[in-house]
Amino acid sequence: MTRNVEGLPAPNERRRLREAAELTLDEVATAVDVTAATVRSWESGRTTPRGRKRDAYARFLAGIPELAPAADATGPPGRADPAAPADPAAPAAPAEPVLAAVAPGAGAEGVAEAPVGPADTAAGPATRTEVRLVVDPAEAFDTLYDLAAPALARQAYLLTGRRALALEAVDRAFTRAWDQWPEVATDPDPVGWVRTIVYEYALSPWHRFRRSHRRPDRPPADPADRILLDALLALPRFHRRTVLLYDGVGLDLPDTAAETEATTPATGNRILNAHADLAARVPELADVPVEKQSAALRERLAALRPPFSLDPRPAAAVRGGGERRTRQWTRATLGLTAVITVATAYTAATAPTQYDPPLAPGESVSGVPPLSGPQQLTERSRQLHDKLRADPEAGPARIAPRLD
């Protein structure tokens, strides 16, 4: 068993121990005296228990192997025998919404939840689909893509109301996930990792400047779906994302706040304001009590039908496109590096080896007084001057002085 420095198992090991003993989050929360959302955060690695809670949680996890044989024989404490027939009068367990593709933290161990459709909801409680742990990165990526891409495309459509942008956001997010696959594969919630990128790309304000987004897409055929989609798109971007995560995907309030990078009170206020705006715009939600608006909105979002298909590209095409783009960027980088190297070598070969200072340009100086000394000799005067200097005693007219 892998344990961290605090004496607790790793987050993935905590979840594995709980599931091996067939314990629910509520049962663990009751034993440790915390909420189920806190236990989920401990198992996903978002938070770490501290103080007395950490000691109680460590003692509980240490005692799980001793409770496992009894749980296999009689079932976990507080839960009915799985082999016993279900009571027909008992209410069915709530099903996961259609928008939820994979439970948080499932990708780290290779166990995922299949999306539940309307037929599954009517038939009874949601069932879990076990996915074997794969080792090949391409196979693991394809498994994650097949499970999460359709639901993420639908969520992106509800955020934007545009089919092309929704599919582009899913394609970009999974391309980036494949480029950073070691990080995504070891993430406690790989679907949440990809979903964050999908939402950020789909809600980017720069898309409004694209020419292809000047005209809206065809609205849904059902008038009720059209009213709901228009009301959802009329919400602010942050409110739209929060209400979709909370009511559409089914995240609890702490997980919604963590994914939107907001505090829990701020997230709660966003949900309340979004519900009030939707109730004012959607007639079906106007008469619903406040405490039941979330459930009613979840049913309406699951029942909304786009006027066109939202089928993403195959996983192999997404992986191939990402690898091809990586090769193109690599070649462009190498080509630019080669050009810079050649230019640097040419400059070094042709550059001068010494410094020649430039000649200062001439400048006119004003205020200098005129020349007052001897004037310059003319050509005739210079000739006479040179003649006298060369032969000073020649000629009869010359008188040589004597010393008497």
Coordinates of C-alpha atoms in Angstrom, one line a residue:
M1 CA 0.0 0.0 0.0
T2 CA 1.4 3.4 -1.0
R3 CA 1.3 5.9 1.9
N4 CA 2.3 9.6 2.0
V5 CA 4.3 11.5 4.6
E6 CA 1.2 11.9 6.8
G7 CA 0.7 8.2 7.2
L8 CA -2.3 8.1 5.0
P9 CA -2.7 6.1 1.7
A10 CA -2.5 7.9 -1.6
P11 CA -5.8 9.4 -2.8
N12 CA -6.3 6.6 -5.3
E13 CA -5.6 4.0 -2.7
R14 CA -8.2 5.6 -0.3
R15 CA -10.9 5.2 -2.9
R16 CA -9.8 1.7 -3.8
L17 CA -10.0 0.6 -0.1
R18 CA -13.5 2.1 0.2
E19 CA -14.8 0.4 -2.9
A20 CA -13.2 -2.9 -2.0
A21 CA -15.2 -2.8 1.3
E22 CA -18.3 -1.7 -0.7
L23 CA -18.7 1.4 1.4
T24 CA -20.4 4.6 0.2
L25 CA -19.2 8.1 0.7
D26 CA -21.9 8.8 3.2
E27 CA -20.9 5.8 5.3
V28 CA -17.3 6.9 5.4
A29 CA -18.4 10.5 6.2
T30 CA -20.6 9.3 9.1
A31 CA -17.7 7.2 10.5
V32 CA -15.2 10.1 10.4
D33 CA -17.8 12.8 11.3
V34 CA -17.5 14.9 8.1
T35 CA -19.6 15.4 5.0
A36 CA -19.6 13.2 1.9
A37 CA -18.2 16.1 -0.2
T38 CA -15.2 16.3 2.1
V39 CA -14.5 12.5 1.7
R40 CA -14.8 12.9 -2.0
S41 CA -12.2 15.7 -2.0
W42 CA -9.9 13.6 0.1
E43 CA -10.2 10.7 -2.3
S44 CA -9.6 12.9 -5.4
G45 CA -6.6 14.6 -3.9
R46 CA -8.0 18.1 -3.9
T47 CA -7.8 18.5 -0.1
T48 CA -5.9 16.7 2.6
P49 CA -7.3 15.9 6.1
R50 CA -5.6 17.6 9.0
G51 CA -5.6 17.3 12.8
R52 CA -8.0 15.0 14.5
K53 CA -9.9 14.4 11.3
R54 CA -6.8 13.0 9.7
D55 CA -6.1 10.7 12.6
A56 CA -9.7 9.4 12.6
Y57 CA -9.6 9.0 8.8
A58 CA -6.3 7.1 9.0
R59 CA -7.7 4.7 11.7
F60 CA -10.8 4.1 9.7
L61 CA -8.7 3.2 6.5
A62 CA -6.4 1.0 8.6
G63 CA -9.5 -1.0 9.8
I64 CA -11.0 -1.4 6.3
P65 CA -9.1 -4.6 5.5
E66 CA -10.5 -6.2 8.7
L67 CA -14.0 -5.2 7.7
A68 CA -13.7 -6.5 4.1
P69 CA -14.5 -10.2 4.8
A70 CA -17.6 -9.3 6.7
A71 CA -18.6 -6.8 4.0
D72 CA -18.3 -9.6 1.3
A73 CA -20.4 -12.0 3.3
T74 CA -23.2 -9.7 4.6
G75 CA -22.7 -6.5 2.8
P76 CA -21.4 -3.2 4.2
P77 CA -23.0 -1.9 7.4
G78 CA -26.2 0.0 6.9
R79 CA -26.8 -1.4 3.3
A80 CA -29.2 -4.2 2.3
D81 CA -27.9 -7.5 1.0
P82 CA -27.1 -7.2 -2.7
A83 CA -28.5 -10.7 -3.4
A84 CA -31.8 -9.9 -1.8
P85 CA -34.6 -8.9 -4.1
A86 CA -35.4 -5.2 -4.2
D87 CA -38.5 -3.9 -2.7
P88 CA -40.9 -2.8 -5.5
A89 CA -42.4 -0.1 -3.3
A90 CA -39.0 1.4 -2.5
P91 CA -38.1 4.5 -4.6
A92 CA -35.4 4.0 -7.2
A93 CA -32.0 5.5 -6.6
P94 CA -31.5 8.8 -8.4
A95 CA -29.7 8.3 -11.8
E96 CA -26.8 10.3 -13.0
P97 CA -27.7 13.1 -15.4
V98 CA -27.2 12.5 -19.1
L99 CA -24.5 15.2 -19.2
A100 CA -22.3 13.4 -16.8
A101 CA -19.9 11.1 -18.6
V102 CA -17.3 9.9 -16.0
A103 CA -17.3 10.2 -12.3
P104 CA -14.5 12.4 -10.8
G105 CA -11.4 10.3 -10.0
A106 CA -12.5 7.3 -12.0
G107 CA -9.9 7.7 -14.7
A108 CA -7.0 7.2 -12.3
E109 CA -8.0 3.6 -11.7
G110 CA -9.6 2.7 -15.0
V111 CA -13.2 2.5 -13.6
A112 CA -15.7 4.8 -15.2
E113 CA -19.5 5.3 -15.1
A114 CA -21.4 5.0 -18.3
P115 CA -23.7 7.9 -19.2
V116 CA -27.3 7.3 -18.2
G117 CA -30.0 8.1 -20.7
P118 CA -33.8 8.6 -20.3
A119 CA -34.4 4.8 -20.8
D120 CA -32.0 3.9 -18.0
T121 CA -33.7 6.4 -15.7
A122 CA -37.1 5.0 -16.4
A123 CA -35.9 1.4 -15.9
G124 CA -34.4 1.8 -12.5
P125 CA -31.1 2.8 -10.8
A126 CA -28.1 3.7 -12.8
T127 CA -25.6 0.9 -13.4
R128 CA -21.8 1.1 -13.5
T129 CA -19.7 -0.1 -16.4
E130 CA -16.3 -1.5 -15.4
V131 CA -13.6 -0.5 -17.8
R132 CA -10.4 -2.5 -17.6
L133 CA -7.2 -0.7 -16.8
V134 CA -5.2 -0.2 -20.0
V135 CA -1.5 0.3 -20.3
D136 CA -1.1 1.5 -23.9
P137 CA -1.4 5.3 -23.9
A138 CA -3.3 5.4 -27.2
E139 CA -5.8 2.8 -26.0
A140 CA -6.2 4.7 -22.7
F141 CA -6.8 7.9 -24.6
D142 CA -9.3 6.4 -26.9
T143 CA -11.2 4.9 -23.9
L144 CA -11.4 8.3 -22.2
Y145 CA -12.3 10.0 -25.5
D146 CA -15.1 7.6 -26.2
L147 CA -16.6 8.0 -22.7
A148 CA -16.3 11.7 -22.3
A149 CA -16.3 13.4 -25.8
P150 CA -20.0 13.0 -26.6
A151 CA -21.1 14.4 -23.3
L152 CA -18.6 17.3 -23.4
A153 CA -19.7 18.2 -26.9
R154 CA -23.3 18.5 -25.7
Q155 CA -22.2 20.6 -22.7
A156 CA -20.2 22.9 -25.0
Y157 CA -23.2 23.3 -27.2
L158 CA -25.3 24.3 -24.2
L159 CA -22.7 26.9 -23.3
T160 CA -22.4 28.4 -26.7
G161 CA -25.4 27.4 -28.8
R162 CA -23.1 26.7 -31.8
R163 CA -22.3 23.3 -33.1
A164 CA -19.0 24.1 -34.8
L165 CA -17.6 25.9 -31.8
A166 CA -18.7 23.0 -29.5
L167 CA -16.9 20.4 -31.6
E168 CA -13.9 22.6 -32.0
A169 CA -13.6 23.1 -28.2
V170 CA -13.8 19.3 -27.7
D171 CA -11.2 18.7 -30.4
R172 CA -8.8 21.3 -29.0
A173 CA -9.2 20.0 -25.4
F174 CA -8.5 16.4 -26.3
T175 CA -5.6 17.4 -28.6
R176 CA -4.0 19.2 -25.7
A177 CA -4.8 16.2 -23.4
W178 CA -2.9 13.9 -25.8
D179 CA 0.0 16.3 -26.0
Q180 CA 0.2 16.2 -22.1
W181 CA -1.0 12.7 -21.7
P182 CA 1.3 11.7 -18.8
E183 CA -0.1 14.6 -16.8
V184 CA -3.7 13.7 -17.7
A185 CA -3.3 10.0 -17.1
T186 CA -2.1 10.6 -13.5
D187 CA -4.7 13.3 -12.8
P188 CA -7.3 12.2 -10.2
D189 CA -10.1 13.5 -12.4
P190 CA -9.0 13.3 -16.1
V191 CA -12.5 14.2 -17.4
G192 CA -12.5 17.3 -15.2
W193 CA -9.1 18.2 -16.6
V194 CA -10.4 18.0 -20.2
R195 CA -13.7 19.6 -19.2
T196 CA -12.0 22.7 -17.9
I197 CA -10.2 23.3 -21.2
V198 CA -13.4 22.7 -23.1
Y199 CA -15.3 25.3 -21.1
E200 CA -12.5 27.9 -21.2
Y201 CA -12.2 27.6 -24.9
A202 CA -15.9 27.6 -25.6
L203 CA -16.5 30.6 -23.4
S204 CA -13.6 32.7 -24.7
P205 CA -14.8 36.2 -25.5
W206 CA -12.5 36.4 -28.6
H207 CA -14.8 34.1 -30.6
R208 CA -17.2 37.1 -31.1
F209 CA -14.7 38.6 -33.6
R210 CA -14.7 35.5 -35.8
R211 CA -16.5 35.9 -39.1
S212 CA -18.1 32.5 -38.8
H213 CA -19.8 33.5 -35.5
R214 CA -21.7 36.5 -36.9
R215 CA -24.7 34.4 -37.7
P216 CA -26.3 32.2 -35.1
D217 CA -26.9 28.5 -35.7
R218 CA -30.3 26.9 -36.3
P219 CA -32.3 26.9 -33.1
P220 CA -33.9 23.7 -31.7
A221 CA -37.1 22.5 -33.3
D222 CA -39.0 22.3 -30.0
P223 CA -40.2 25.7 -28.8
A224 CA -39.6 24.7 -25.2
D225 CA -36.0 23.7 -26.0
R226 CA -35.5 26.9 -27.9
I227 CA -36.8 29.0 -24.9
L228 CA -34.5 27.1 -22.5
L229 CA -31.4 27.5 -24.7
D230 CA -32.0 31.2 -25.3
A231 CA -32.5 31.7 -21.5
L232 CA -29.3 29.8 -20.8
L233 CA -27.3 31.8 -23.4
A234 CA -28.6 35.0 -21.9
L235 CA -26.9 34.3 -18.6
P236 CA -23.4 35.7 -17.9
R237 CA -20.6 33.5 -18.8
F238 CA -19.6 32.6 -15.3
H239 CA -23.2 32.0 -14.2
R240 CA -23.8 29.8 -17.3
R241 CA -20.8 27.7 -16.5
T242 CA -21.6 27.3 -12.9
V243 CA -25.3 26.3 -13.4
L244 CA -24.3 23.8 -16.1
L245 CA -21.7 22.1 -13.8
Y246 CA -24.1 22.1 -10.8
D247 CA -27.4 21.2 -12.5
G248 CA -26.3 19.7 -15.7
V249 CA -23.2 17.6 -14.9
G250 CA -24.3 17.0 -11.3
L251 CA -21.2 18.3 -9.3
D252 CA -21.8 19.3 -5.7
L253 CA -21.2 22.8 -4.5
P254 CA -17.6 22.4 -3.3
D255 CA -16.5 20.7 -6.6
T256 CA -18.3 23.3 -8.7
A257 CA -16.5 26.0 -6.8
A258 CA -13.2 24.3 -7.2
E259 CA -13.6 23.8 -10.9
T260 CA -14.7 27.4 -11.5
E261 CA -11.9 28.7 -9.2
A262 CA -14.4 30.6 -7.0
T263 CA -15.3 30.4 -3.3
T264 CA -18.2 28.3 -2.2
P265 CA -20.4 31.3 -1.1
A266 CA -19.7 33.0 -4.5
T267 CA -20.7 29.8 -6.3
G268 CA -23.9 29.5 -4.3
N269 CA -24.9 33.1 -5.1
R270 CA -24.2 32.5 -8.8
I271 CA -26.4 29.4 -8.8
L272 CA -29.3 31.3 -7.0
N273 CA -29.0 34.2 -9.4
A274 CA -28.9 31.9 -12.4
H275 CA -32.0 30.0 -11.2
A276 CA -33.9 33.3 -10.7
D277 CA -33.0 34.5 -14.2
L278 CA -34.0 31.1 -15.7
A279 CA -37.2 31.0 -13.8
A280 CA -38.1 34.5 -15.1
R281 CA -37.4 33.4 -18.7
V282 CA -38.6 29.8 -18.8
P283 CA -42.3 29.3 -18.1
E284 CA -41.8 25.7 -17.0
L285 CA -39.5 26.8 -14.1
A286 CA -41.7 29.8 -13.1
D287 CA -44.1 27.7 -10.9
V288 CA -41.4 25.3 -9.5
P289 CA -40.5 25.9 -5.9
V290 CA -37.0 27.2 -5.2
E291 CA -35.8 24.0 -3.6
K292 CA -36.9 21.9 -6.6
Q293 CA -35.6 24.2 -9.3
S294 CA -32.3 22.4 -9.5
A295 CA -33.9 19.0 -10.2
A296 CA -36.4 20.4 -12.7
L297 CA -33.6 22.3 -14.5
R298 CA -31.5 19.1 -14.6
E299 CA -34.4 17.2 -16.3
R300 CA -34.9 20.0 -18.8
L301 CA -31.2 20.1 -19.7
A302 CA -31.1 16.4 -20.2
A303 CA -34.2 16.5 -22.4
L304 CA -33.0 19.3 -24.6
R305 CA -32.4 18.0 -28.2
P306 CA -30.1 20.0 -30.5
P307 CA -31.4 20.4 -34.1
F308 CA -28.3 18.6 -35.5
S309 CA -25.9 15.8 -34.4
L310 CA -23.0 16.5 -32.1
D311 CA -20.8 13.6 -33.0
P312 CA -17.1 14.3 -32.4
R313 CA -14.4 13.1 -34.6
P314 CA -12.9 9.6 -34.1
A315 CA -10.3 9.4 -31.4
A316 CA -7.6 8.3 -33.9
A317 CA -8.2 11.4 -36.0
V318 CA -7.8 13.6 -32.9
R319 CA -4.6 11.9 -31.9
G320 CA -3.3 12.0 -35.5
G321 CA -4.1 15.7 -35.9
G322 CA -2.3 16.5 -32.7
E323 CA 0.8 14.6 -33.7
R324 CA 0.7 16.1 -37.2
R325 CA 0.5 19.6 -35.7
T326 CA 3.4 18.8 -33.3
R327 CA 5.5 17.6 -36.3
Q328 CA 4.7 20.8 -38.2
W329 CA 5.7 23.0 -35.3
T330 CA 8.9 21.0 -34.8
R331 CA 9.8 21.4 -38.4
A332 CA 9.1 25.1 -38.4
T333 CA 11.2 25.6 -35.3
L334 CA 14.1 23.7 -36.8
G335 CA 13.8 25.7 -40.0
L336 CA 13.8 29.0 -38.2
T337 CA 16.8 27.9 -36.1
A338 CA 18.7 26.9 -39.3
V339 CA 17.9 30.3 -40.9
I340 CA 19.1 32.2 -37.7
T341 CA 22.3 30.0 -37.7
V342 CA 23.1 30.7 -41.3
A343 CA 22.4 34.5 -40.9
T344 CA 24.7 34.6 -37.8
A345 CA 27.5 32.7 -39.6
Y346 CA 27.2 35.0 -42.7
T347 CA 27.3 38.1 -40.5
A348 CA 30.3 36.8 -38.6
A349 CA 32.2 36.1 -41.8
T350 CA 31.5 39.4 -43.5
A351 CA 31.8 41.7 -40.5
P352 CA 35.0 44.0 -40.4
T353 CA 37.7 43.0 -38.1
Q354 CA 38.8 46.5 -37.0
Y355 CA 37.0 49.7 -36.1
D356 CA 37.3 52.6 -38.4
P357 CA 36.0 55.7 -36.7
P358 CA 33.9 57.9 -39.1
L359 CA 35.1 61.3 -40.1
A360 CA 33.4 64.1 -38.3
P361 CA 31.3 66.2 -40.7
G362 CA 32.4 69.8 -41.2
E363 CA 30.6 72.6 -39.2
S364 CA 30.4 76.3 -39.8
V365 CA 31.7 78.5 -37.0
S366 CA 30.3 82.0 -36.7
G367 CA 31.7 84.9 -34.8
V368 CA 35.4 84.4 -35.7
P369 CA 37.1 87.9 -36.3
P370 CA 38.7 88.5 -39.7
L371 CA 42.4 87.7 -40.3
S372 CA 44.5 90.8 -39.2
G373 CA 48.0 89.4 -39.7
P374 CA 50.1 89.2 -42.9
Q375 CA 48.2 88.5 -45.9
Q376 CA 48.7 85.4 -48.0
L377 CA 51.3 85.7 -50.8
T378 CA 50.2 85.7 -54.3
E379 CA 51.8 83.4 -56.8
R380 CA 54.1 86.3 -58.1
S381 CA 55.1 87.3 -54.6
R382 CA 55.9 83.7 -53.7
Q383 CA 58.2 83.4 -56.7
L384 CA 60.1 86.6 -55.8
H385 CA 60.3 85.4 -52.2
D386 CA 61.7 82.1 -53.2
K387 CA 64.2 83.8 -55.5
L388 CA 65.5 86.1 -52.8
R389 CA 65.9 83.2 -50.4
A390 CA 67.7 81.0 -52.9
D391 CA 70.2 83.7 -54.1
P392 CA 70.4 86.6 -51.6
E393 CA 73.7 88.0 -52.7
A394 CA 73.3 87.8 -56.5
G395 CA 72.9 91.0 -58.5
P396 CA 74.7 94.4 -58.6
A397 CA 72.0 96.1 -56.8
R398 CA 72.7 94.1 -53.6
I399 CA 75.0 95.5 -51.0
A400 CA 76.6 93.1 -48.7
P401 CA 77.1 94.6 -45.2
R402 CA 80.6 94.6 -43.6
L403 CA 81.9 94.4 -40.2
D404 CA 84.2 97.4 -39.7

